[in-house]
Amino acid sequence: MKIKKAVIPAAGMGTRFLPATKAMPKEMLPIVDKPTLQLVVEEIVEAGIEDILIITGRGKGAIEDHFDKSIELENLLRDKGKDEELEEVLKISSLANIFYIRQKEPLGLGHAVLCARQFVGNEPFAVLLGDDIVYADEPVIGQLAAVYDEKKNTVVGCQRVGWENVHKYGVVDTDDPEASVVKVKRLTEKPERSEAGSDLAVLGRYIIDPEIFEIIETTKPGAGGEIQLTDALNILASRQPVWAYTFEGRRYDVGDKLGFLEATVEYALRRKELSEEFKSYLTSLKD
Ligand code: UTP
């Protein structure tokens, strides 16, 4: 079954990035000149998925404005003959069919996903975290969709993060963390190093069976007092196969200060018009 719908939870408070995120959604933090969320939307579109639901919340109005048409700006750019900028701005508002729903309280990622129930209906759907970006030759959500096509069950996008980092992630318990597609035995949210089944962490990309919704409805708050998607996926894994797929690509957690800085530097170095000058600036810092 082709994956036709994608959900982007973007209603979190972004407390790791205060004070920048006090009035601005963290999903709008720019990587060079593009908001993080636009990079996520472009990944979905490149994978051939056209219907996108963004889960927003209070104070996230800039997200809707960004993907809307901006008539005054378009007219101004047209009048000034700024054709390249105009093309860029026009492209944003016609990227995909974008829908919005508000999560009234940030009760956790699982709760945010539950807000998508009506939009999704009874078909498998993609979930991409709004503050997670991956630089890859092939869009990561497309890579997961290909695995879904073969397995016909839920697929979680993973990478090895090193044992010293497992306490920050949802971690997969599996017999074979080396294989690129493995069956999940168990998922644990933010385990202690001694309790983690591997250092294979779930990193912001999922194709999920719709049975997840009824599971989330009865999932109790877990780590951090939040309704965790990991806990619901763990219950799903006890009812039907759930696969962990190690995706190809360089992933950045933009909601984390260091992750944001890494993304900024590496994306800037990939930009033709910036790379040379920026590289020599970075090199000069070493002296
Ligand atoms: P995070 O845990 O990174 O978001 O959730 P957060 O809660 O904003 O982070 P900090 O720790 O306070 O900095 C991953 C994604 O899930 C969304 C976030 O917006 C982010 O894109 N999310 C999280 C929701 O939509 N709702 C929630 O209740 C929690």
Coordinates of C-alpha atoms and ligand atoms in Angstrom, one line a residue:
M1 CA 0.0 0.0 0.0
K2 CA 1.4 3.4 -1.0
I3 CA 1.9 5.8 1.9
K4 CA -0.2 8.9 1.1
K5 CA -0.2 10.8 4.3
A6 CA 2.4 12.3 6.6
V7 CA 2.2 13.8 10.1
I8 CA 4.7 16.2 11.5
P9 CA 4.4 16.8 15.3
A10 CA 5.6 20.3 15.9
A11 CA 3.7 21.3 19.1
G12 CA 6.5 20.8 21.6
M13 CA 7.7 23.6 23.9
G14 CA 11.4 23.5 22.8
T15 CA 12.7 24.0 26.3
R16 CA 16.2 22.8 25.3
F17 CA 16.4 25.9 23.1
L18 CA 15.2 28.7 25.4
P19 CA 15.1 31.6 25.2
A20 CA 15.1 31.5 21.3
T21 CA 11.9 29.3 21.5
K22 CA 10.0 31.5 23.9
A23 CA 8.1 33.2 21.1
M24 CA 9.3 31.4 18.0
P25 CA 8.6 27.7 17.2
K26 CA 11.8 25.7 17.4
E27 CA 10.7 24.0 14.1
M28 CA 11.2 27.4 12.4
L29 CA 14.9 27.7 13.5
P30 CA 16.7 28.3 10.2
I31 CA 19.4 26.1 8.8
V32 CA 21.3 28.7 6.9
D33 CA 18.3 30.3 5.3
K34 CA 15.6 27.6 5.4
P35 CA 13.4 26.8 8.4
T36 CA 14.0 23.3 9.7
L37 CA 10.3 22.4 9.1
Q38 CA 10.6 23.3 5.4
L39 CA 13.4 20.8 5.1
V40 CA 11.2 18.2 6.7
V41 CA 8.3 19.1 4.3
E42 CA 10.6 18.9 1.3
E43 CA 11.8 15.4 2.4
I44 CA 8.1 14.3 2.4
V45 CA 7.4 15.8 -1.0
E46 CA 10.5 14.2 -2.5
A47 CA 9.3 10.9 -1.3
G48 CA 6.1 11.4 -3.3
I49 CA 3.7 12.0 -0.3
E50 CA 1.4 15.0 -0.9
D51 CA -0.9 15.3 2.1
I52 CA 0.7 16.6 5.3
L53 CA -0.7 17.3 8.7
I54 CA 1.3 19.5 10.9
I55 CA 0.5 19.3 14.6
T56 CA 0.9 22.8 16.0
G57 CA 0.1 24.5 19.3
R58 CA -0.1 27.9 20.9
G59 CA 2.5 30.3 19.8
K60 CA 3.2 28.3 16.6
G61 CA 1.4 30.7 14.2
A62 CA 4.7 31.4 12.2
I63 CA 4.5 27.9 10.9
E64 CA 1.1 28.5 9.1
D65 CA 2.3 31.9 7.9
H66 CA 5.4 30.3 6.4
F67 CA 3.6 27.8 4.2
D68 CA 0.8 30.2 3.2
K69 CA 0.8 32.6 0.3
S70 CA 2.3 36.0 1.0
I71 CA 0.7 38.4 -1.5
E72 CA 2.4 41.6 -0.4
L73 CA 5.9 40.0 -0.4
E74 CA 5.3 38.4 -3.8
N75 CA 4.2 41.7 -5.3
L76 CA 7.2 43.5 -3.8
L77 CA 9.6 41.0 -5.1
R78 CA 7.9 41.1 -8.5
D79 CA 8.1 44.9 -8.6
K80 CA 11.7 44.9 -7.7
G81 CA 12.5 42.3 -10.3
K82 CA 13.9 39.9 -7.7
D83 CA 12.9 36.8 -9.7
E84 CA 15.0 34.2 -7.9
E85 CA 13.6 35.2 -4.5
L86 CA 10.1 35.3 -5.9
E87 CA 10.4 31.8 -7.3
E88 CA 11.6 30.6 -4.0
V89 CA 8.7 32.2 -2.1
L90 CA 6.1 30.9 -4.6
K91 CA 7.5 27.4 -4.3
I92 CA 7.0 27.3 -0.6
S93 CA 3.2 27.9 -0.7
S94 CA 2.7 25.2 -3.4
L95 CA 4.9 22.5 -2.0
A96 CA 2.2 20.2 -0.8
N97 CA -1.4 20.0 0.6
I98 CA -0.7 21.1 4.2
F99 CA -3.3 20.8 6.9
Y100 CA -3.0 21.9 10.6
I101 CA -4.5 20.8 13.9
R102 CA -3.7 22.1 17.3
Q103 CA -2.5 19.9 20.2
K104 CA -4.1 21.8 23.0
E105 CA -1.5 20.8 25.6
P106 CA 1.9 19.4 24.9
L107 CA 1.2 16.1 26.7
G108 CA 3.9 14.2 24.7
L109 CA 4.7 12.9 21.3
G110 CA 2.3 10.0 21.5
H111 CA -0.5 12.4 22.4
A112 CA 0.5 14.6 19.4
V113 CA 0.3 11.7 17.0
L114 CA -3.2 10.8 18.4
C115 CA -4.3 14.3 17.3
A116 CA -3.8 13.0 13.7
R117 CA -6.4 10.2 14.0
Q118 CA -9.2 11.8 12.0
F119 CA -6.8 13.0 9.2
V120 CA -5.1 9.6 8.9
G121 CA -8.2 7.3 9.0
N122 CA -7.5 3.6 8.7
E123 CA -4.3 3.5 6.6
P124 CA -0.5 3.3 7.4
F125 CA 1.0 6.8 7.7
A126 CA 4.4 8.5 7.9
V127 CA 5.5 10.4 11.0
L128 CA 8.5 12.8 10.9
L129 CA 9.5 14.9 13.9
G130 CA 9.5 18.6 13.1
D131 CA 12.9 19.3 14.6
D132 CA 14.7 16.4 13.1
I133 CA 16.4 16.7 9.7
V134 CA 18.4 14.1 7.7
Y135 CA 20.7 14.9 4.8
A136 CA 20.5 11.9 2.5
D137 CA 20.7 11.0 -1.2
E138 CA 17.3 9.4 -1.0
P139 CA 14.7 10.9 1.3
V140 CA 14.7 8.9 4.5
I141 CA 10.9 8.7 4.7
G142 CA 11.0 7.2 1.2
Q143 CA 13.6 4.6 2.4
L144 CA 11.2 3.6 5.2
A145 CA 8.2 3.5 2.8
A146 CA 10.2 1.0 0.6
V147 CA 10.8 -1.2 3.7
Y148 CA 7.1 -0.9 4.6
D149 CA 6.2 -2.0 1.1
E150 CA 8.1 -5.2 1.6
K151 CA 7.2 -6.0 5.2
K152 CA 3.7 -4.5 5.4
N153 CA 4.2 -3.6 9.0
T154 CA 5.3 -0.6 11.1
V155 CA 8.8 0.5 10.4
V156 CA 10.9 2.8 12.7
G157 CA 13.9 4.7 11.3
C158 CA 17.0 4.0 13.4
Q159 CA 20.7 4.6 13.7
R160 CA 23.4 3.5 16.2
V161 CA 24.1 6.3 18.6
G162 CA 26.8 4.8 20.9
W163 CA 26.1 3.4 24.3
E164 CA 27.0 6.7 26.0
N165 CA 24.0 8.3 24.3
V166 CA 21.2 5.7 24.8
H167 CA 19.7 7.6 27.8
K168 CA 18.5 10.3 25.3
Y169 CA 16.5 8.1 22.9
G170 CA 13.9 5.4 22.4
V171 CA 16.1 2.3 22.1
V172 CA 15.5 -0.9 20.2
D173 CA 16.0 -4.3 21.9
T174 CA 17.1 -6.7 19.1
D175 CA 19.3 -9.7 18.5
D176 CA 21.1 -8.2 15.6
P177 CA 21.8 -4.4 15.7
E178 CA 24.2 -4.8 12.8
A179 CA 21.5 -5.8 10.3
S180 CA 19.8 -3.0 8.3
V181 CA 16.3 -4.3 8.9
V182 CA 15.6 -6.2 12.2
K183 CA 12.5 -7.2 14.1
V184 CA 12.0 -5.2 17.2
K185 CA 11.8 -7.3 20.4
R186 CA 11.1 -4.3 22.7
L187 CA 11.5 -0.5 22.7
T188 CA 12.5 1.4 25.8
E189 CA 12.3 5.2 26.1
K190 CA 15.4 6.8 27.5
P191 CA 16.9 3.7 29.2
E192 CA 19.9 3.7 31.5
R193 CA 23.0 2.3 29.7
S194 CA 22.7 -0.9 31.7
E195 CA 19.1 -1.4 30.7
A196 CA 19.4 -0.7 27.0
G197 CA 19.1 -3.7 24.7
S198 CA 21.4 -2.1 22.0
D199 CA 22.6 1.3 21.0
L200 CA 20.2 1.3 18.1
A201 CA 18.0 4.4 18.6
V202 CA 14.7 5.5 17.0
L203 CA 15.4 8.8 15.3
G204 CA 12.4 10.8 14.2
R205 CA 11.1 8.9 11.2
Y206 CA 8.3 6.3 11.3
I207 CA 5.8 4.5 9.1
I208 CA 3.0 3.4 11.5
D209 CA 0.1 1.0 11.3
P210 CA -3.2 2.8 12.3
E211 CA -3.8 0.3 15.1
I212 CA -1.4 2.7 17.0
F213 CA -4.3 5.1 17.7
E214 CA -6.4 2.8 19.9
I215 CA -3.2 1.9 21.7
I216 CA -2.2 5.5 22.4
E217 CA -5.7 6.2 23.8
T218 CA -4.9 3.8 26.7
T219 CA -1.2 4.5 27.0
K220 CA -0.3 5.9 30.4
P221 CA 2.2 8.8 30.8
G222 CA 5.7 7.4 30.8
A223 CA 9.2 9.1 30.9
G224 CA 8.9 12.8 31.8
G225 CA 5.2 12.4 32.6
E226 CA 4.5 12.5 28.8
I227 CA 2.4 10.1 26.7
Q228 CA 5.3 8.5 24.8
L229 CA 5.0 7.2 21.2
T230 CA 7.8 4.7 22.1
D231 CA 5.6 3.1 24.8
A232 CA 2.7 2.8 22.4
L233 CA 5.0 1.3 19.7
N234 CA 6.2 -1.2 22.3
I235 CA 2.6 -2.4 22.8
L236 CA 2.1 -2.5 19.0
A237 CA 5.3 -4.7 18.8
S238 CA 3.7 -7.2 21.1
R239 CA 0.7 -7.5 18.8
Q240 CA 2.2 -7.4 15.4
P241 CA 5.7 -7.2 13.9
V242 CA 7.5 -3.9 14.1
W243 CA 10.7 -3.4 12.1
A244 CA 13.7 -1.3 12.9
Y245 CA 15.4 0.0 9.7
T246 CA 18.9 1.6 9.9
F247 CA 18.5 4.5 7.4
E248 CA 21.2 6.0 5.2
G249 CA 21.9 9.7 5.9
R250 CA 23.3 12.2 8.3
R251 CA 20.7 13.1 10.9
Y252 CA 20.6 16.3 13.0
D253 CA 18.5 17.0 16.1
V254 CA 17.9 20.7 15.5
G255 CA 16.0 21.0 18.9
D256 CA 19.4 20.4 20.6
K257 CA 21.9 23.3 20.6
L258 CA 24.8 21.2 19.5
G259 CA 22.7 19.5 16.8
F260 CA 21.5 22.9 15.5
L261 CA 25.1 24.1 15.3
E262 CA 26.3 21.0 13.5
A263 CA 23.5 21.3 11.0
T264 CA 24.2 25.0 10.4
V265 CA 27.9 24.4 9.8
E266 CA 27.5 21.3 7.6
Y267 CA 24.6 22.7 5.5
A268 CA 26.5 25.9 5.0
L269 CA 29.5 24.0 3.8
R270 CA 27.3 22.1 1.3
R271 CA 26.2 25.4 -0.3
K272 CA 28.1 26.3 -3.4
E273 CA 27.9 30.1 -2.9
L274 CA 29.0 29.9 0.7
S275 CA 31.3 26.9 1.1
E276 CA 34.6 28.4 0.1
E277 CA 34.5 31.6 2.2
F278 CA 32.9 29.8 5.1
K279 CA 35.5 27.1 5.1
S280 CA 38.4 29.6 5.1
Y281 CA 36.7 31.4 8.0
L282 CA 36.4 28.1 10.0
T283 CA 40.0 27.3 9.2
S284 CA 41.1 30.7 10.4
L285 CA 39.5 30.0 13.8
K286 CA 42.0 27.1 14.4
D287 CA 45.0 29.5 14.4
Ligands
UTP1 P1 10.9 16.8 21.6 O1 10.9 16.1 22.9 O2 12.1 17.0 20.9 O3 10.2 18.2 21.7 O4 9.8 16.2 20.6 P2 10.0 19.2 23.0 O5 9.2 18.6 24.0 O6 9.6 20.5 22.4 O7 11.6 19.3 23.4 P3 12.3 20.0 24.6 O8 12.9 18.9 25.4 O9 11.2 20.8 25.4 O10 13.3 20.9 24.0 C1 10.0 15.8 19.3 C2 9.0 16.4 18.3 O11 7.7 16.2 18.8 C3 6.9 17.4 19.0 C4 8.0 18.5 19.1 O12 7.5 19.7 18.6 C5 9.1 17.9 18.2 O13 9.0 18.3 16.9 N1 6.1 17.3 20.2 C6 6.6 16.9 21.4 C7 4.7 17.6 20.0 O14 4.2 17.9 18.9 N2 3.9 17.5 21.2 C8 4.4 17.2 22.4 O15 3.6 17.2 23.4 C9 5.8 16.9 22.5

